[in-house]
Tab-separated table of C-alpha atoms in Angstrom:
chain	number	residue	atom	x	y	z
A	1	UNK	CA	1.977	57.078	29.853
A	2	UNK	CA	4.521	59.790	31.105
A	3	UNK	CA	3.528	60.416	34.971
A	4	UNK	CA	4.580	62.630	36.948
A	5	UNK	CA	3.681	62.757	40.670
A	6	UNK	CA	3.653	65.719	42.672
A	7	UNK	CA	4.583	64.630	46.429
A	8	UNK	CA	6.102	61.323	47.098
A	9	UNK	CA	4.072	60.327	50.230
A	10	UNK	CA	2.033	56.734	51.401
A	11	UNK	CA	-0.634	57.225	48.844
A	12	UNK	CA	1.395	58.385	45.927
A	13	UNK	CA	4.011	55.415	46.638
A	14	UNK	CA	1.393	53.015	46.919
A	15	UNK	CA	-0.234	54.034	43.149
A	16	UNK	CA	3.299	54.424	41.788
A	17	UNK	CA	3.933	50.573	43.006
A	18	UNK	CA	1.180	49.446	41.387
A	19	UNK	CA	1.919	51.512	37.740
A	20	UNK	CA	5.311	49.785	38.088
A	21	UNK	CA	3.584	46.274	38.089
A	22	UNK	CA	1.519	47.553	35.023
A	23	UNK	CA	4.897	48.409	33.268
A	24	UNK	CA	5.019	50.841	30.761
A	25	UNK	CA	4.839	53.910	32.421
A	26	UNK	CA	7.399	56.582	32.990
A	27	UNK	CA	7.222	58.037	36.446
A	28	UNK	CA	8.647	61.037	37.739
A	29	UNK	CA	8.127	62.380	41.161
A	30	UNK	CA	8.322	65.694	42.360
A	31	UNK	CA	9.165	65.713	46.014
A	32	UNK	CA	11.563	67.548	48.517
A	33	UNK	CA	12.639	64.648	50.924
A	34	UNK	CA	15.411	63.155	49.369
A	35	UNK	CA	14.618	60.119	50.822
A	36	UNK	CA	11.659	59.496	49.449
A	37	UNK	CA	12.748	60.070	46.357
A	38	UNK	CA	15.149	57.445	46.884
A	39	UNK	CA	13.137	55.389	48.326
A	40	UNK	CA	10.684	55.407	44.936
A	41	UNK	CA	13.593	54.895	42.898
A	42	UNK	CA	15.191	51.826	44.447
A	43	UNK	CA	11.565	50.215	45.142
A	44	UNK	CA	10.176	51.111	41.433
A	45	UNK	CA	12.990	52.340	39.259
A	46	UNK	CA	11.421	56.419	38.749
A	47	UNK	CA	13.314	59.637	38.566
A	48	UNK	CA	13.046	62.256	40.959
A	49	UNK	CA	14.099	65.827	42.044
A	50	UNK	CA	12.849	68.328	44.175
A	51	UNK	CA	11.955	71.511	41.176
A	52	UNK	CA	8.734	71.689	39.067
A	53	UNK	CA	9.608	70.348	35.308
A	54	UNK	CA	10.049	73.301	33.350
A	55	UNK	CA	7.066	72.569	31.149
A	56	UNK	CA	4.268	69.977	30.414
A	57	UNK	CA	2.464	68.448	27.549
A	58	UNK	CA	-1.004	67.685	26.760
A	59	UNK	CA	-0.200	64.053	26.465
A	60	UNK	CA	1.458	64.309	30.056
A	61	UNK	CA	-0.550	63.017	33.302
A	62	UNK	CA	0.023	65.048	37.131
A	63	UNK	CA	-1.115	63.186	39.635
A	64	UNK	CA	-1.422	66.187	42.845
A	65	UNK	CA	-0.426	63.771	45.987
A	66	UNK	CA	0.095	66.753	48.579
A	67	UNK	CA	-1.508	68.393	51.342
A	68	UNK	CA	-4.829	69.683	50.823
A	69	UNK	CA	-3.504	72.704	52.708
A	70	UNK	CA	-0.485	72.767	49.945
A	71	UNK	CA	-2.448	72.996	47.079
A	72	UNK	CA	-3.636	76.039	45.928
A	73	UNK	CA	0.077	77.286	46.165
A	74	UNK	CA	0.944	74.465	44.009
A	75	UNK	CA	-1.096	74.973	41.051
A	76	UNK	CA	-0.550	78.542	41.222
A	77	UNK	CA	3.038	77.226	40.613
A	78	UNK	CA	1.799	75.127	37.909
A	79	UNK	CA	-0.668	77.194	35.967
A	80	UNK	CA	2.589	78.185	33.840
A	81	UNK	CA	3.798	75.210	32.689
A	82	UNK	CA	1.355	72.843	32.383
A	83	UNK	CA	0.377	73.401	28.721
A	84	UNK	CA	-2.672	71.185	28.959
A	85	UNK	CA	-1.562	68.374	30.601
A	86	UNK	CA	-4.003	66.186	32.444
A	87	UNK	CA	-4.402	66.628	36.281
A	88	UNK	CA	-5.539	63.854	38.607
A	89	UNK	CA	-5.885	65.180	41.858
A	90	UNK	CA	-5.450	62.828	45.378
A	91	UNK	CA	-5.942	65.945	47.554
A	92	UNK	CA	-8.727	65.290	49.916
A	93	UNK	CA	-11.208	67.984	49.931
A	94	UNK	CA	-10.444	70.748	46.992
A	95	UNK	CA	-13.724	70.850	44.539
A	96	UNK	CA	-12.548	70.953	41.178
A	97	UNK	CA	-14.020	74.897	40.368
A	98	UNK	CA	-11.650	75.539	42.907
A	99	UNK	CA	-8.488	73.224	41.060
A	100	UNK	CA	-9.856	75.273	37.590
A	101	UNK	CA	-9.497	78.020	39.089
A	102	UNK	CA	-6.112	78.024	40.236
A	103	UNK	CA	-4.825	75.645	37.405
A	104	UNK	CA	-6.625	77.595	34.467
A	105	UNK	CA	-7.695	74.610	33.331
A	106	UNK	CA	-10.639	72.057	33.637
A	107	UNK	CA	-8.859	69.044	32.336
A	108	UNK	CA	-8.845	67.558	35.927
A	109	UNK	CA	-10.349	64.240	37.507
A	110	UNK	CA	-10.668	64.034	41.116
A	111	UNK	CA	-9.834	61.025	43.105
A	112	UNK	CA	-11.102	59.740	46.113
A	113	UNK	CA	-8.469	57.197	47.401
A	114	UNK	CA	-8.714	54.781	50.856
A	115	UNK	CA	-5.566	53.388	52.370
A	116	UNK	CA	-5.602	49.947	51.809
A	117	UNK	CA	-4.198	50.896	48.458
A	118	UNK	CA	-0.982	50.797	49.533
A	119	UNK	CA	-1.483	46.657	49.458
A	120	UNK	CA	-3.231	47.106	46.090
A	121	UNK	CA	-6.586	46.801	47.619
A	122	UNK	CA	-7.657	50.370	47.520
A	123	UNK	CA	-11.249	51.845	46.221
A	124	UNK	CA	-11.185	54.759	44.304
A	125	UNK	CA	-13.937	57.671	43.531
A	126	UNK	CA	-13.811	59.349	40.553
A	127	UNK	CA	-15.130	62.404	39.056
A	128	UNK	CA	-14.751	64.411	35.579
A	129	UNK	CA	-16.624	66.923	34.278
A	130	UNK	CA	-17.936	67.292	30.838
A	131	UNK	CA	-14.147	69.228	29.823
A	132	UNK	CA	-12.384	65.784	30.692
A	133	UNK	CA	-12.199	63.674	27.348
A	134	UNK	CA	-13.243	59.885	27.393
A	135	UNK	CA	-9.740	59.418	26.597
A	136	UNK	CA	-8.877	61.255	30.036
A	137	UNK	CA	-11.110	59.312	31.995
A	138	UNK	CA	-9.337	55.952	30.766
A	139	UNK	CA	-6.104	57.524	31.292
A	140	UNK	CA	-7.186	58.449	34.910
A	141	UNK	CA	-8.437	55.173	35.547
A	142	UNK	CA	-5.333	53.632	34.448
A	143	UNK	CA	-3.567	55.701	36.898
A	144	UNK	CA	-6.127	54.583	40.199
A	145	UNK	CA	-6.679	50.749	38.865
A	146	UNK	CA	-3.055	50.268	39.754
A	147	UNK	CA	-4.323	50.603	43.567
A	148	UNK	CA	-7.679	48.449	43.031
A	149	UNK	CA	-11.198	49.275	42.174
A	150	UNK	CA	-12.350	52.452	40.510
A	151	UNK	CA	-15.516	53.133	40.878
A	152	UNK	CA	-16.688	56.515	38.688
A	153	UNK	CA	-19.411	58.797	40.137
A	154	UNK	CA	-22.228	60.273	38.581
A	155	UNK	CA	-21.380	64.310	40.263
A	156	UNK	CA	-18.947	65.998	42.466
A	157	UNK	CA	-21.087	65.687	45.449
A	158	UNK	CA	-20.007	61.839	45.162
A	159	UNK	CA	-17.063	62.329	46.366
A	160	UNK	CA	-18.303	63.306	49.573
A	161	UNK	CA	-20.546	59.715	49.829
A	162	UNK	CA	-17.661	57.965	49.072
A	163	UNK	CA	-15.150	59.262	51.530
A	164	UNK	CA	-17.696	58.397	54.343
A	165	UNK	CA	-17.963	54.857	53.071
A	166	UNK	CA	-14.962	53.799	51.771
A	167	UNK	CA	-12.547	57.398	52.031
A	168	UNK	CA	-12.953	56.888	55.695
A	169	UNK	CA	-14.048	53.539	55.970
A	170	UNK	CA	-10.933	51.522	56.466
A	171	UNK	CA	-10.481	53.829	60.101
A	172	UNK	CA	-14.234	51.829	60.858
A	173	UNK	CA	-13.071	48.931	59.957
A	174	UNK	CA	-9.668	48.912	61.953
A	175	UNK	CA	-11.725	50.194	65.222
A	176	UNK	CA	-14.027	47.292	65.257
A	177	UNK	CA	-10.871	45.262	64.819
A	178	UNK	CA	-9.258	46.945	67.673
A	179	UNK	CA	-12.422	46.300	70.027
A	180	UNK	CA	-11.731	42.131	68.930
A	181	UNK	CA	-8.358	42.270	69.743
A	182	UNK	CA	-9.461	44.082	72.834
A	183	UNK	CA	-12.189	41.337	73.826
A	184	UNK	CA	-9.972	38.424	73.047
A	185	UNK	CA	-6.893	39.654	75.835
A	186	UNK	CA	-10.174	40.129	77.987
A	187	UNK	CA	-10.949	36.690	77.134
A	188	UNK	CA	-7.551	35.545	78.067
A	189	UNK	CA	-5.435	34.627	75.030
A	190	UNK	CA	-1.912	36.898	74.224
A	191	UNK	CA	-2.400	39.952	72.226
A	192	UNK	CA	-0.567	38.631	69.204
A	193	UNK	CA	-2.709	35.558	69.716
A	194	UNK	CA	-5.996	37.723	69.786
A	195	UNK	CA	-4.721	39.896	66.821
A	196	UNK	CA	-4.263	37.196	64.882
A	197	UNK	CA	-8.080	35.493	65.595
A	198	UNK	CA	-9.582	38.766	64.922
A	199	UNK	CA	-7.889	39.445	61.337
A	200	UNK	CA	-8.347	35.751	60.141
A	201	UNK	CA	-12.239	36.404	61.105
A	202	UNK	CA	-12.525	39.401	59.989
A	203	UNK	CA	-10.952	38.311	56.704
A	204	UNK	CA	-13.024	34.941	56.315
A	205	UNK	CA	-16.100	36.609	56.785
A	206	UNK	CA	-15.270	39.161	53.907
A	207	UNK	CA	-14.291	36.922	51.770
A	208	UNK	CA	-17.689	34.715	52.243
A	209	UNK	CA	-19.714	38.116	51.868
A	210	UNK	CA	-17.639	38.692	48.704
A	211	UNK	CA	-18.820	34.744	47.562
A	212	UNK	CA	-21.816	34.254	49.079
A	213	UNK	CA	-25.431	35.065	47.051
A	214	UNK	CA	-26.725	35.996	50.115
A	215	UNK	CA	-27.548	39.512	51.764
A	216	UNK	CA	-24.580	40.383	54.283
A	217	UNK	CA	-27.740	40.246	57.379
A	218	UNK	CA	-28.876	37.254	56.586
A	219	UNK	CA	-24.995	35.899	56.448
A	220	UNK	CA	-25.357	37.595	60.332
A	221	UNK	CA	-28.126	35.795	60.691
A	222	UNK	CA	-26.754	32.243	59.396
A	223	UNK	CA	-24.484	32.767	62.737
A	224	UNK	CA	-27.194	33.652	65.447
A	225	UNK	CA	-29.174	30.368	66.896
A	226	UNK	CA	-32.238	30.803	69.144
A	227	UNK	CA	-31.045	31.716	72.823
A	228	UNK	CA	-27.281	30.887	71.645
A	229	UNK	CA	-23.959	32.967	71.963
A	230	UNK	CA	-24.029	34.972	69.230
A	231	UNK	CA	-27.467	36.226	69.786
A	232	UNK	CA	-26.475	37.730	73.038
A	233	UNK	CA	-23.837	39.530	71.610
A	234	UNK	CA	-25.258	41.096	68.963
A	235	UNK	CA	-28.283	41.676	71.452
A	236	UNK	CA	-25.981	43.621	73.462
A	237	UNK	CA	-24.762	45.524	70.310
A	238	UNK	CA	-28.382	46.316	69.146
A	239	UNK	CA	-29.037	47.709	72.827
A	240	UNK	CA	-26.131	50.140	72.667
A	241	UNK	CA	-26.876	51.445	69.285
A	242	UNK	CA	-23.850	50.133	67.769
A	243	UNK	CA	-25.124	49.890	64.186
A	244	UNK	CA	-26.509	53.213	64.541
A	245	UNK	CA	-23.557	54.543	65.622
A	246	UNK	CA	-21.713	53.169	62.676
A	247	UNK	CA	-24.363	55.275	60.595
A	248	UNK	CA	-24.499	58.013	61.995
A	249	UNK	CA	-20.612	58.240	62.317
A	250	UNK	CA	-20.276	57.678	58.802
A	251	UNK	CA	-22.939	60.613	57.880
A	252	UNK	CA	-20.750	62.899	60.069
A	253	UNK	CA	-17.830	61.679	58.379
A	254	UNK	CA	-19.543	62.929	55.091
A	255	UNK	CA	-21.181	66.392	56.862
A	256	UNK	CA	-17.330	66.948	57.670
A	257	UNK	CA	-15.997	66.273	53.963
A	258	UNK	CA	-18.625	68.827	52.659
A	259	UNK	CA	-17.598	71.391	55.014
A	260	UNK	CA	-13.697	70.761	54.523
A	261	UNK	CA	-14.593	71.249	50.879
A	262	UNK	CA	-16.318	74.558	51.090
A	263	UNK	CA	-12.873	75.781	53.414
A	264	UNK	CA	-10.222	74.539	51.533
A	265	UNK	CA	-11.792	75.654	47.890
A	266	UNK	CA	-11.674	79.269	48.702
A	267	UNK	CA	-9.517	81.524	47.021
């Protein structure tokens, strides 16, 4: 596939590595620090520059990796020259009327991306509507697979379930790490020390979730003896509402999408 990337940041660097494993893509970016750009060429062998191609073709894919607050003054730019060309869209927020709107076009797939794709572990959201082909869905997919899973969602309000699970979900994941590290200095060893007993746990027990036929509380469970030390702690967790805090973070992280959706679609 031709791809061409429009902002050369974290998240589009991380899907461009991964296309350049694939192989057989040409890659442009579109992106005004110059060294970025040269960055992205050493690292995966693209072009670069900092103006808009002068024109598009149906068989080309844009990937929109900027600001959410930089969009609409983007595709205004675009409208012109796009000529059908299918647009993927990494911007957080924007509802796709919205991207339609300012595009003229509805041959769009939005993406919900998570961080971790930038070590090729990512999830990805994605939603079409009826005006994307099956052809662009594959295409699209091609483009996110390069980070990790895809996982395609049945409407637009999807997007916002997603980003409060796995969108935002890394940040939950990271601040129950930091609280480990955290208790482990408390508990006397180094920080590097405690750092590294935290991510080796954290990543043994995902990794036995991930293998394991079991349900992930009864794997919590398998840990807890009668009156033992893990009982307590998780005792202590249940009496400060941890788990429910977890929840009910996660549904404000999703109340918040919505509403960033509704202000960054208008005209």
């Amino acid at each position: 596939m031709r791809i061409t990337f429009i902002g050369g940041g974290n998240m589009a660097g991380a899907i461009i590595g991964g296309l350049a494993r694939q192989g057989g893509h040409r890659i442009h970016v579109v992106e005004h620090q110059q060294d970025k750009l040269d960055q992205l060429a050493a690292d995966y062998g693209c072009s670069g520059g900092q103006p808009l191609p002068e024109c598009f073709s149906a068989d080309d894919v844009v990937v929109l990796a900027v600001k959410p607050q930089q969009l609409r003054e983007l595709c205004l730019a675009l409208a012109p020259v796009l000529n059908g060309a299918l647009v993927v869209s990494i911007a957080a927020g924007i509802r796709l009327d919205a991207l339609a709107r300012w595009l003229g076009s509805r041959r769009i797939v939005r993406v919900m991306p998570n961080t971790p794709a930038m070590v090729g572990k990512g999830v990805s959201g994605l939603y079409a509507d009826a005006a994307a082909s099956a052809a662009d869905r594959e295409a699209a997919e091609t483009v996110m697979r390069a980070a990790g899973l895809t996982v395609w969602l049945a409407d637009e309000a999807g997007i916002d379930d997603i980003t409060c699970v796995s969108g935002s979900g890394p940040a939950y994941v990271f601040y129950f790490i930091e609280s480990m590290i955290e208790a482990g200095v408390k508990a006397g060893f180094s920080e590097a020390q405690a750092r590294e007993l935290a991510l080796a746990t954290f990543d043994g027990a995902v990794e036995l979730a991930r293998q394991s036929p079991l349900p992930v509380a009864e794997l919590r469970r398998n840990v807890m003896s009668k009156g033992g030390t893990t009982e307590r702690a998780i005792a202590r967790f249940e009496a400060e509402g941890v788990k429910a805090a977890i929840v009910a973070g996660a549904m404000d992280c999703r109340d918040r999408s919505i509403e960033m959706g509704r202000e960054l679609s208008q005209e």
